[in-house]
Amino acid sequence: MTSTDFPFIPYTQDSISEKEMIERSKSFYEKVDKRRSVRDFSDEPVSKEVMENIIMAASTAPSGAHKQPWTFCLISNASLKSKLRELAEEEEKKSYGGRMSDEWLKDLAPLGTDWVKEFIDIAPWIVVIMKRAYEFNEDGSKHNNYYVTESVGLAAGFFLLAVQNAGLVALTHTPSPMNFISKALNRPENERPFLLIPVGHPAKNAEVPSLTRKSKEEVIHYYE
Ligand code: IYR
């Protein structure tokens, strides 16, 4: 046996019947299939406790060598939100105005997105997920993290489902480039912004594009 910092403990979970497994997997699929990226937020408040629970659910995601290489910046401060909006719009204006290819803009057109990011001001919470490329040891030397993008992507997925489960909506916003966020939030050099996600209630008149999702046949390739 190799030595480990984690003692191994028995793992158990209640076993469920095949019938219940089918029912549960189907109802979970049907529930998450209702999740949508929503761009129209209400300014109705959401408690910090709810946001903390959502973030702690996200932080249960698996990660390379269990390094949990993420930080969730939880922002409700109105002046910080409007600063982030202003900076995001500055970058997005350049992106939509020429940095993105014609093909990209054409692909985005049906979604109706543009450089205006009003939701950063309106949503009660902005969560910026930071990925931590490495950690600092106490002596100031660096310790590597592993599969950082994969790990943080998994945590972001858990986050979105936790938001939906709480009866709220979110939008995965990717202003590009995102260096302005590190500066505005005064983050350390081992962190890089990964996603900016407004969270809140949908606006009363919120609309989403009428999308369909790929079928079983399109997304599963069987090897039986
Ligand atoms: N980052 C920009 C553009 C954008 C890109 C993709 I790909 C989207 O699916 C949606 C938007 C923005 O957030 O507006």
mmCIF file with all atom_site columns, C-alpha atoms in Angstrom, residues 9 19 21 34 42 59-60 77 133 135 140 142 144 171 177 206 214 217:
data_model
loop_
_atom_site.group_PDB
_atom_site.id
_atom_site.type_symbol
_atom_site.label_atom_id
_atom_site.label_alt_id
_atom_site.label_comp_id
_atom_site.label_asym_id
_atom_site.label_entity_id
_atom_site.label_seq_id
_atom_site.pdbx_PDB_ins_code
_atom_site.Cartn_x
_atom_site.Cartn_y
_atom_site.Cartn_z
_atom_site.occupancy
_atom_site.B_iso_or_equiv
_atom_site.pdbx_formal_charge
_atom_site.auth_seq_id
_atom_site.auth_comp_id
_atom_site.auth_asym_id
_atom_site.auth_atom_id
_atom_site.pdbx_PDB_model_num
ATOM 1  C CA . ILE A 1 9   ? -12.922 4.824  4.836   1.00 0.00 ? 9   ILE A CA 1
ATOM 2  C CA . LYS A 1 19  ? -37.452 0.480  -11.558 1.00 0.00 ? 19  LYS A CA 1
ATOM 3  C CA . MET A 1 21  ? -33.380 3.935  -11.020 1.00 0.00 ? 21  MET A CA 1
ATOM 4  C CA . LYS A 1 34  ? -35.795 22.643 -18.383 1.00 0.00 ? 34  LYS A CA 1
ATOM 5  C CA . SER A 1 42  ? -35.114 40.628 -12.051 1.00 0.00 ? 42  SER A CA 1
ATOM 6  C CA . SER A 1 59  ? -17.357 22.885 -4.676  1.00 0.00 ? 59  SER A CA 1
ATOM 7  C CA . THR A 1 60  ? -18.231 19.180 -4.240  1.00 0.00 ? 60  THR A CA 1
ATOM 8  C CA . ASN A 1 77  ? -21.782 45.326 -4.191  1.00 0.00 ? 77  ASN A CA 1
ATOM 9  C CA . ALA A 1 133 ? -3.312  27.379 -11.792 1.00 0.00 ? 133 ALA A CA 1
ATOM 10 C CA . GLU A 1 135 ? -1.004  27.278 -5.006  1.00 0.00 ? 135 GLU A CA 1
ATOM 11 C CA . GLY A 1 140 ? 6.287   31.326 -1.143  1.00 0.00 ? 140 GLY A CA 1
ATOM 12 C CA . LYS A 1 142 ? 4.645   27.181 -5.962  1.00 0.00 ? 142 LYS A CA 1
ATOM 13 C CA . ASN A 1 144 ? 1.033   22.725 -9.011  1.00 0.00 ? 144 ASN A CA 1
ATOM 14 C CA . LEU A 1 171 ? -26.058 32.938 -17.457 1.00 0.00 ? 171 LEU A CA 1
ATOM 15 C CA . PRO A 1 177 ? -10.344 38.781 -22.740 1.00 0.00 ? 177 PRO A CA 1
ATOM 16 C CA . ALA A 1 206 ? -37.944 37.109 -19.577 1.00 0.00 ? 206 ALA A CA 1
ATOM 17 C CA . LYS A 1 214 ? -29.459 17.068 -29.748 1.00 0.00 ? 214 LYS A CA 1
ATOM 18 C CA . GLU A 1 217 ? -28.866 9.262  -31.512 1.00 0.00 ? 217 GLU A CA 1
#
